[in-house]
Short mmCIF file of C-alpha atoms in Angstrom, two decimals:
data_model
loop_
_atom_site.label_atom_id
_atom_site.label_comp_id
_atom_site.label_asym_id
_atom_site.label_seq_id
_atom_site.Cartn_x
_atom_site.Cartn_y
_atom_site.Cartn_z
CA MET O 19 187.74 66.90 -72.08
CA PRO O 20 184.49 66.41 -70.19
CA ARG O 21 182.73 69.33 -71.90
CA LEU O 22 183.31 67.83 -75.35
CA VAL O 23 182.00 64.47 -74.16
CA ASP O 24 178.93 66.13 -72.66
CA HIS O 25 178.34 67.88 -75.96
CA GLU O 26 178.45 64.59 -77.88
CA VAL O 27 176.21 62.85 -75.36
CA ARG O 28 173.68 65.67 -75.57
CA LYS O 29 173.73 65.56 -79.38
CA ALA O 30 173.14 61.80 -79.32
CA GLN O 31 170.19 62.28 -76.97
CA LEU O 32 168.68 64.89 -79.27
CA LEU O 33 169.16 62.64 -82.32
CA ALA O 34 167.48 59.76 -80.47
CA ALA O 35 164.57 62.09 -79.68
CA THR O 36 164.41 62.99 -83.39
CA TRP O 37 164.19 59.28 -84.31
CA ARG O 38 161.29 58.81 -81.88
CA VAL O 39 159.42 61.73 -83.44
CA VAL O 40 160.16 60.43 -86.98
CA ARG O 41 158.82 56.99 -86.02
CA ALA O 42 155.65 58.52 -84.61
CA ARG O 43 154.96 61.23 -87.22
CA GLY O 44 157.01 60.51 -90.33
CA VAL O 45 159.81 62.72 -91.62
CA GLU O 46 157.75 65.55 -93.12
CA GLY O 47 155.49 65.51 -90.07
CA THR O 48 158.50 66.09 -87.79
CA THR O 49 158.81 69.63 -86.45
CA THR O 50 161.56 71.21 -84.37
CA ARG O 51 158.85 71.95 -81.77
CA ALA O 52 157.98 68.23 -81.51
CA ILE O 53 161.66 67.24 -81.22
CA ALA O 54 162.32 69.83 -78.50
CA ASP O 55 159.23 68.64 -76.60
CA GLU O 56 160.28 65.00 -76.97
CA ALA O 57 163.80 65.83 -75.73
CA GLY O 58 162.54 68.11 -72.97
CA CYS O 59 164.59 71.10 -74.10
CA SER O 60 163.96 74.52 -75.61
CA LEU O 61 164.00 75.31 -79.32
CA SER O 62 167.14 77.40 -78.85
CA VAL O 63 169.01 74.56 -77.11
CA LEU O 64 167.99 72.24 -79.96
CA ALA O 65 169.20 74.79 -82.52
CA HIS O 66 172.46 75.27 -80.60
CA PHE O 67 173.30 71.58 -80.75
CA LEU O 68 171.90 70.56 -84.14
CA GLY O 69 171.05 73.69 -86.16
CA GLY O 70 167.88 74.17 -88.23
CA LYS O 71 165.29 71.59 -89.27
CA ASP O 72 167.11 70.43 -92.42
CA ASP O 73 170.39 70.06 -90.50
CA ILE O 74 168.58 68.01 -87.85
CA LEU O 75 166.94 65.69 -90.38
CA VAL O 76 170.21 65.11 -92.26
CA ALA O 77 172.09 64.50 -88.98
CA ALA O 78 169.39 62.11 -87.74
CA GLN O 79 169.42 60.10 -90.97
CA GLN O 80 173.22 59.97 -91.00
CA ALA O 81 173.34 58.89 -87.36
CA VAL O 82 170.90 56.02 -87.90
CA TYR O 83 173.03 54.82 -90.82
CA GLU O 84 176.19 55.10 -88.71
CA GLN O 85 174.54 53.10 -85.95
CA ILE O 86 173.46 50.40 -88.41
CA VAL O 87 176.90 50.26 -90.10
CA GLU O 88 178.66 50.17 -86.73
CA ARG O 89 176.51 47.27 -85.60
CA ALA O 90 176.91 45.43 -88.92
CA PHE O 91 180.68 45.63 -89.23
CA ARG O 92 181.56 45.50 -85.55
CA ILE O 93 179.62 42.23 -85.19
CA GLY O 94 181.45 41.10 -88.30
CA GLY O 95 184.75 42.30 -86.82
CA ASP O 96 186.22 38.96 -85.82
CA ARG O 97 184.84 37.30 -88.92
CA SER O 98 185.83 37.68 -92.54
CA GLY O 99 184.53 36.89 -96.01
CA LEU O 100 181.04 35.40 -96.28
CA ALA O 101 180.82 34.90 -92.50
CA ALA O 102 181.26 38.66 -92.07
CA LEU O 103 178.66 39.31 -94.77
CA ARG O 104 176.22 36.93 -93.06
CA ALA O 105 176.85 38.63 -89.68
CA ALA O 106 176.27 42.03 -91.29
CA LEU O 107 172.88 40.90 -92.60
CA ASP O 108 171.97 39.63 -89.16
CA ALA O 109 172.90 42.98 -87.69
CA VAL O 110 170.85 45.14 -90.04
CA LEU O 111 167.68 43.16 -90.70
CA PRO O 112 164.78 44.07 -88.36
CA ILE O 113 165.01 40.83 -86.42
CA ASP O 114 164.51 42.21 -82.91
CA GLU O 115 162.98 45.35 -81.45
CA GLU O 116 166.16 47.44 -81.52
CA ARG O 117 166.96 46.61 -85.14
CA ALA O 118 163.30 47.08 -86.13
CA ALA O 119 163.35 50.56 -84.59
CA ASP O 120 166.42 51.51 -86.66
CA ALA O 121 164.92 49.98 -89.80
CA HIS O 122 161.71 51.91 -89.20
CA VAL O 123 163.61 55.22 -89.08
CA ASN O 124 165.64 54.20 -92.13
CA VAL O 125 162.56 53.36 -94.24
CA ALA O 126 160.78 56.56 -93.16
CA PHE O 127 163.79 58.58 -94.33
CA ALA O 128 164.01 56.58 -97.57
CA GLY O 129 160.51 57.64 -98.60
CA ALA O 130 161.16 61.23 -97.60
CA ALA O 131 164.53 61.40 -99.41
CA LEU O 132 162.72 61.21 -102.74
CA SER O 133 161.35 64.71 -102.27
CA HIS O 134 164.21 66.08 -100.15
CA PRO O 135 167.49 66.62 -102.05
CA LEU O 136 169.65 67.05 -98.91
CA LEU O 137 168.43 63.77 -97.44
CA ALA O 138 168.92 62.05 -100.80
CA GLU O 139 172.52 63.26 -101.06
CA SER O 140 173.32 62.23 -97.48
CA ARG O 141 171.75 58.84 -98.15
CA ARG O 142 173.87 58.29 -101.23
CA ALA O 143 176.98 59.12 -99.17
CA SER O 144 175.96 56.54 -96.54
CA HIS O 145 175.36 53.94 -99.26
CA ARG O 146 178.84 54.60 -100.64
CA ALA O 147 180.30 53.92 -97.17
CA ILE O 148 178.33 50.67 -96.87
CA ARG O 149 179.56 49.61 -100.32
CA VAL O 150 183.17 50.01 -99.16
CA HIS O 151 182.57 47.68 -96.19
CA LEU O 152 180.82 45.13 -98.39
CA ARG O 153 183.61 45.22 -100.96
CA THR O 154 186.04 44.33 -98.17
CA CYS O 155 183.92 41.30 -97.20
CA LEU O 156 183.81 40.18 -100.84
CA ARG O 157 187.55 40.66 -101.35
CA GLU O 158 188.17 38.47 -98.28
CA ALA O 159 185.64 35.89 -99.53
CA ARG O 160 187.48 35.76 -102.85
CA GLU O 161 190.83 35.31 -101.08
CA LEU O 162 189.29 32.49 -99.03
CA ASP O 163 187.96 30.97 -102.29
CA GLU O 164 184.42 31.00 -100.90
CA LEU O 165 182.65 32.55 -103.88
CA ARG O 166 181.17 30.63 -106.76
CA VAL O 167 182.30 31.53 -110.27
CA GLY O 168 180.54 34.48 -111.89
CA VAL O 169 179.77 36.44 -108.72
CA THR O 170 180.55 40.14 -109.28
CA ASP O 171 180.99 42.61 -106.43
CA GLU O 172 178.66 45.32 -107.71
CA ALA O 173 175.80 42.91 -108.35
CA VAL O 174 176.14 41.34 -104.87
CA ILE O 175 176.25 44.75 -103.23
CA ASP O 176 173.13 45.92 -105.10
CA ASP O 177 171.40 42.67 -104.11
CA PHE O 178 172.46 43.14 -100.47
CA ILE O 179 170.96 46.63 -100.28
CA ILE O 180 167.81 45.52 -102.14
CA LEU O 181 167.37 42.61 -99.72
CA VAL O 182 167.84 44.78 -96.64
CA GLU O 183 165.66 47.68 -97.73
CA GLY O 184 162.99 45.56 -99.41
CA SER O 185 162.64 43.05 -96.59
CA SER O 186 162.66 45.79 -93.94
CA LEU O 187 159.83 47.50 -95.77
CA LEU O 188 157.90 44.28 -96.30
CA SER O 189 158.25 42.99 -92.76
CA LEU O 190 157.50 46.34 -91.12
CA VAL O 191 154.59 47.41 -93.33
CA ASP O 192 153.00 44.01 -93.97
CA GLY O 193 153.47 43.48 -90.25
CA TRP O 194 154.93 39.98 -90.35
CA ALA O 195 153.88 38.57 -87.01
CA GLU O 196 156.52 39.20 -84.35
CA GLU O 197 157.13 35.51 -83.65
CA GLY O 198 157.52 34.65 -87.34
CA ARG O 199 159.55 37.64 -88.45
CA ALA O 200 163.00 36.64 -87.18
CA GLU O 201 162.61 33.22 -88.78
CA ARG O 202 161.55 34.63 -92.19
CA LEU O 203 164.36 37.19 -92.18
CA THR O 204 166.93 34.59 -91.12
CA ARG O 205 165.84 32.33 -93.99
CA LEU O 206 166.23 35.24 -96.44
CA ALA O 207 169.73 35.98 -95.11
CA ASP O 208 170.77 32.29 -95.24
CA ASN O 209 169.55 31.96 -98.84
CA PHE O 210 171.34 35.15 -99.84
CA VAL O 211 174.71 33.92 -98.59
CA SER O 212 174.29 30.31 -99.77
CA GLN O 213 173.63 31.53 -103.33
CA LEU O 214 177.02 33.23 -103.34
CA ARG O 215 178.94 30.23 -102.04
CA HIS O 216 181.07 27.88 -104.03
CA THR O 217 179.33 24.51 -104.19
CA ARG O 218 182.37 22.25 -104.33
CA MET E 1 125.57 57.53 -117.77
CA PRO E 2 127.80 60.46 -118.73
CA ARG E 3 127.63 62.07 -115.28
CA LEU E 4 129.01 58.96 -113.61
CA VAL E 5 131.83 58.82 -116.15
CA ASP E 6 132.59 62.50 -115.61
CA HIS E 7 132.69 61.86 -111.88
CA GLU E 8 135.23 59.04 -112.30
CA VAL E 9 137.34 61.10 -114.70
CA ARG E 10 137.37 64.02 -112.29
CA LYS E 11 138.37 61.74 -109.41
CA ALA E 12 141.22 60.30 -111.47
CA GLN E 13 142.44 63.81 -112.28
CA LEU E 14 142.40 64.75 -108.60
CA LEU E 15 144.29 61.58 -107.65
CA ALA E 16 146.90 62.31 -110.33
CA ALA E 17 147.26 65.82 -108.89
CA THR E 18 147.74 64.23 -105.44
CA TRP E 19 150.54 62.00 -106.79
CA ARG E 20 152.31 65.04 -108.24
CA VAL E 21 152.15 66.81 -104.87
CA VAL E 22 153.35 63.67 -103.06
CA ARG E 23 156.30 63.38 -105.44
CA ALA E 24 157.24 67.01 -104.86
CA ARG E 25 156.59 67.29 -101.11
CA GLY E 26 156.38 63.82 -99.64
CA VAL E 27 153.26 62.35 -98.05
CA GLU E 28 153.27 64.21 -94.74
CA GLY E 29 154.15 67.43 -96.58
CA THR E 30 151.05 67.07 -98.74
CA THR E 31 148.16 69.40 -97.83
CA THR E 32 144.64 69.59 -99.22
CA ARG E 33 145.45 73.21 -100.16
CA ALA E 34 148.44 72.08 -102.28
CA ILE E 35 146.38 69.37 -104.00
CA ALA E 36 143.53 71.78 -104.79
CA ASP E 37 146.05 74.30 -106.17
CA GLU E 38 147.76 71.61 -108.25
CA ALA E 39 144.38 70.43 -109.61
CA GLY E 40 143.11 73.97 -110.14
CA CYS E 41 139.98 73.46 -108.04
CA SER E 42 138.59 74.70 -104.74
CA LEU E 43 138.97 72.93 -101.41
CA SER E 44 135.24 72.20 -101.37
CA VAL E 45 135.33 70.58 -104.81
CA LEU E 46 138.28 68.45 -103.67
CA ALA E 47 136.40 67.44 -100.51
CA HIS E 48 133.26 66.67 -102.54
CA PHE E 49 135.10 64.19 -104.76
CA LEU E 50 137.62 62.67 -102.36
CA GLY E 51 136.70 63.59 -98.77
CA GLY E 52 139.17 64.71 -96.11
CA LYS E 53 142.96 64.51 -96.13
CA ASP E 54 143.21 60.94 -94.81
CA ASP E 55 140.62 59.74 -97.34
CA ILE E 56 142.58 61.43 -100.11
CA LEU E 57 145.90 59.88 -99.07
CA VAL E 58 144.43 56.39 -98.77
CA ALA E 59 142.64 56.75 -102.14
CA ALA E 60 145.81 58.05 -103.81
CA GLN E 61 147.91 55.16 -102.47
CA GLN E 62 145.28 52.61 -103.45
CA ALA E 63 144.99 54.10 -106.95
CA VAL E 64 148.73 53.96 -107.58
CA TYR E 65 148.73 50.30 -106.54
CA GLU E 66 145.74 49.60 -108.81
CA GLN E 67 147.54 51.26 -111.69
CA ILE E 68 150.70 49.21 -111.05
CA VAL E 69 148.75 45.93 -110.69
CA GLU E 70 146.69 46.68 -113.80
CA ARG E 71 149.84 47.31 -115.82
CA ALA E 72 151.57 44.22 -114.40
CA PHE E 73 148.83 41.70 -114.99
CA ARG E 74 147.34 43.19 -118.16
CA ILE E 75 150.77 43.05 -119.83
CA GLY E 76 150.99 39.50 -118.53
CA GLY E 77 147.46 38.80 -119.81
CA ASP E 78 148.32 36.78 -122.88
CA ARG E 79 151.18 35.06 -121.08
CA SER E 80 151.13 32.50 -118.28
CA GLY E 81 153.45 30.96 -115.71
CA LEU E 82 156.99 32.32 -115.49
CA ALA E 83 156.52 34.41 -118.66
CA ALA E 84 153.65 36.23 -116.94
CA LEU E 85 155.77 36.68 -113.81
CA ARG E 86 158.63 38.08 -115.90
CA ALA E 87 156.23 40.46 -117.70
CA ALA E 88 154.83 41.59 -114.34
CA LEU E 89 158.35 42.48 -113.12
CA ASP E 90 158.96 44.42 -116.31
CA ALA E 91 155.74 46.32 -115.77
CA VAL E 92 156.39 47.36 -112.17
CA LEU E 93 160.13 48.07 -112.00
CA PRO E 94 161.02 51.76 -112.56
CA ILE E 95 162.48 51.12 -116.01
CA ASP E 96 161.06 54.14 -117.82
CA GLU E 97 159.74 57.54 -116.76
CA GLU E 98 156.12 56.47 -116.30
CA ARG E 99 156.99 53.46 -114.16
CA ALA E 100 159.56 55.50 -112.20
CA ALA E 101 156.87 58.07 -111.41
CA ASP E 102 154.57 55.35 -110.03
CA ALA E 103 157.43 53.77 -108.08
CA HIS E 104 158.32 57.15 -106.61
CA VAL E 105 154.78 57.63 -105.29
CA ASN E 106 154.76 54.04 -104.02
CA VAL E 107 158.03 54.42 -102.09
CA ALA E 108 156.96 57.79 -100.64
CA PHE E 109 153.77 56.15 -99.33
CA ALA E 110 155.73 53.15 -98.01
CA GLY E 111 157.81 55.37 -95.72
CA ALA E 112 154.76 57.29 -94.59
CA ALA E 113 152.69 54.15 -93.93
CA LEU E 114 154.96 53.31 -90.99
CA SER E 115 153.54 56.21 -89.00
CA HIS E 116 150.05 56.24 -90.56
CA PRO E 117 147.83 53.28 -89.61
CA LEU E 118 145.20 53.89 -92.33
CA LEU E 119 147.86 53.92 -95.07
CA ALA E 120 149.47 50.80 -93.57
CA GLU E 121 146.15 48.90 -93.57
CA SER E 122 145.37 49.95 -97.15
CA ARG E 123 148.87 48.92 -98.19
CA ARG E 124 148.48 45.47 -96.64
CA ALA E 125 145.20 45.05 -98.54
CA SER E 126 146.95 45.95 -101.82
CA HIS E 127 149.75 43.49 -101.06
CA ARG E 128 147.16 40.76 -100.47
CA ALA E 129 145.69 41.48 -103.92
CA ILE E 130 149.14 41.31 -105.54
CA ARG E 131 149.82 38.01 -103.78
CA VAL E 132 146.67 36.51 -105.35
CA HIS E 133 147.88 37.47 -108.85
CA LEU E 134 151.35 36.08 -108.16
CA ARG E 135 149.94 32.82 -106.81
CA THR E 136 148.07 32.41 -110.10
CA CYS E 137 151.32 32.85 -112.07
CA LEU E 138 153.03 30.27 -109.87
CA ARG E 139 150.16 27.78 -110.15
CA GLU E 140 150.38 28.06 -113.94
CA ALA E 141 154.17 27.71 -113.82
CA ARG E 142 153.78 24.54 -111.77
CA GLU E 143 151.21 23.16 -114.25
CA LEU E 144 153.64 23.94 -117.09
CA ASP E 145 156.40 22.18 -115.11
CA GLU E 146 158.58 25.30 -115.27
CA LEU E 147 159.58 25.49 -111.60
CA ARG E 148 162.61 23.85 -110.10
CA VAL E 149 162.11 21.54 -107.14
CA GLY E 150 161.87 23.22 -103.75
CA VAL E 151 160.33 26.51 -104.87
CA THR E 152 157.52 27.52 -102.51
CA ASP E 153 154.88 30.10 -103.42
CA GLU E 154 155.10 32.21 -100.27
CA ALA E 155 158.90 32.51 -100.45
CA VAL E 156 158.79 33.51 -104.14
CA ILE E 157 156.08 36.08 -103.49
CA ASP E 158 158.02 37.60 -100.59
CA ASP E 159 161.14 37.69 -102.79
CA PHE E 160 159.16 39.33 -105.62
CA ILE E 161 157.91 42.14 -103.37
CA ILE E 162 161.36 42.58 -101.78
CA LEU E 163 162.97 42.81 -105.22
CA VAL E 164 160.43 45.34 -106.50
CA GLU E 165 160.41 47.58 -103.43
CA GLY E 166 164.12 47.29 -102.68
CA SER E 167 165.30 47.91 -106.23
CA SER E 168 162.84 50.78 -106.72
CA LEU E 169 164.21 52.42 -103.61
CA LEU E 170 167.82 51.77 -104.57
CA SER E 171 167.52 52.96 -108.15
CA LEU E 172 165.46 56.04 -107.31
CA VAL E 173 167.41 57.18 -104.24
CA ASP E 174 170.92 56.16 -105.31
CA GLY E 175 170.00 57.73 -108.64
CA TRP E 176 171.23 54.98 -110.93
CA ALA E 177 172.08 56.90 -114.10
CA GLU E 178 169.09 57.03 -116.46
CA GLU E 179 170.88 55.21 -119.29
CA GLY E 180 172.10 52.40 -117.01
CA ARG E 181 168.98 51.94 -114.91
CA ALA E 182 166.83 49.92 -117.34
CA GLU E 183 169.74 47.54 -117.96
CA ARG E 184 170.44 46.98 -114.24
CA LEU E 185 166.76 46.42 -113.47
CA THR E 186 166.35 44.07 -116.43
CA ARG E 187 169.32 42.01 -115.23
CA LEU E 188 167.76 41.78 -111.74
CA ALA E 189 164.44 40.65 -113.22
CA ASP E 190 166.12 38.08 -115.49
CA ASN E 191 168.10 36.62 -112.59
CA PHE E 192 165.00 36.45 -110.42
CA VAL E 193 163.08 34.38 -112.95
CA SER E 194 166.01 32.19 -114.00
CA GLN E 195 166.60 31.16 -110.38
CA LEU E 196 163.04 29.81 -110.25
CA ARG E 197 163.30 27.84 -113.44
CA HIS E 198 163.77 24.10 -113.81
CA THR E 199 167.26 23.48 -115.20
CA ARG E 200 166.58 20.30 -117.17
#
């Protein structure tokens, strides 16, 4: 079905254009006009593929989450337990340019979600999906007897999201120097996993 | 000098009006017109006290940080070392309505700072000021022999900011139920401090 594929490819291009506009102007500063210009299409083509402004913002936020989750749990695909959790952290922290670009979009949407109920609801749905993946990693880790006593799933999952969102914010806004950033983030991820691990 | 006092009071009222607009509309959705309406003044009065839109946004972000820092290190004033650090966490996490309102403004500005160089620079300056306060707490904790071996100031300070920004974001956006939020945040703060503490 080539037409269906074309449709999906075109939608992905338009969402990528939306991310570029969000990175440059912030979420509330993003207009359909700016997205259409960035994508090199008309307003009516944009509306045909993605709908109105709220639909576009929700779709763009959801797509960046899907991309992040895909990267996190595909990379973790041949691993399990704490190794999968560690790989997931590596995949979502803004360690290189590609991951920093996704994190940038994610943090911009996070701030905007506070005053935008549709974005907030979509964000909660994405967080629920991430929690399911993380629960799988922790179940495996428990089966492999990797976890120290007293570790509870919900607390680890909260800590995981806090680490990812907090360190993304800190490293992007405080502008940790490019050459030092990967090292600082890697240390944070290593500490996170080693604090969960059984010390026998 | 009553006129000077009046001037400062009026500025504080206008900044508080700006926070309310930012909470309702997000940073990029905030207009000088909306702030003037919220404050019940004219655009020229607003401009007289706070300048143009960029000046207003930077001043509003800086003021919310000053309010948070003041609360954190005043509450910690009669304490020192890890007790002061613990009190600072209590003062900045969105545990009650007042602190949640400040955290909401803070997170909204964080997202916006990524596409707004003036806000990003002002934010970095505020973070530097917070780091100075935290270094003082850690110096005291070291003098009181409270810290476990291997704790380094810069890592603790990064972790502190990550915890505060990440958990604010998570609890505000995921909408941790009001009655459970204070408890979850208190547990996070307790764990943070207990992991720093000497275990003799």
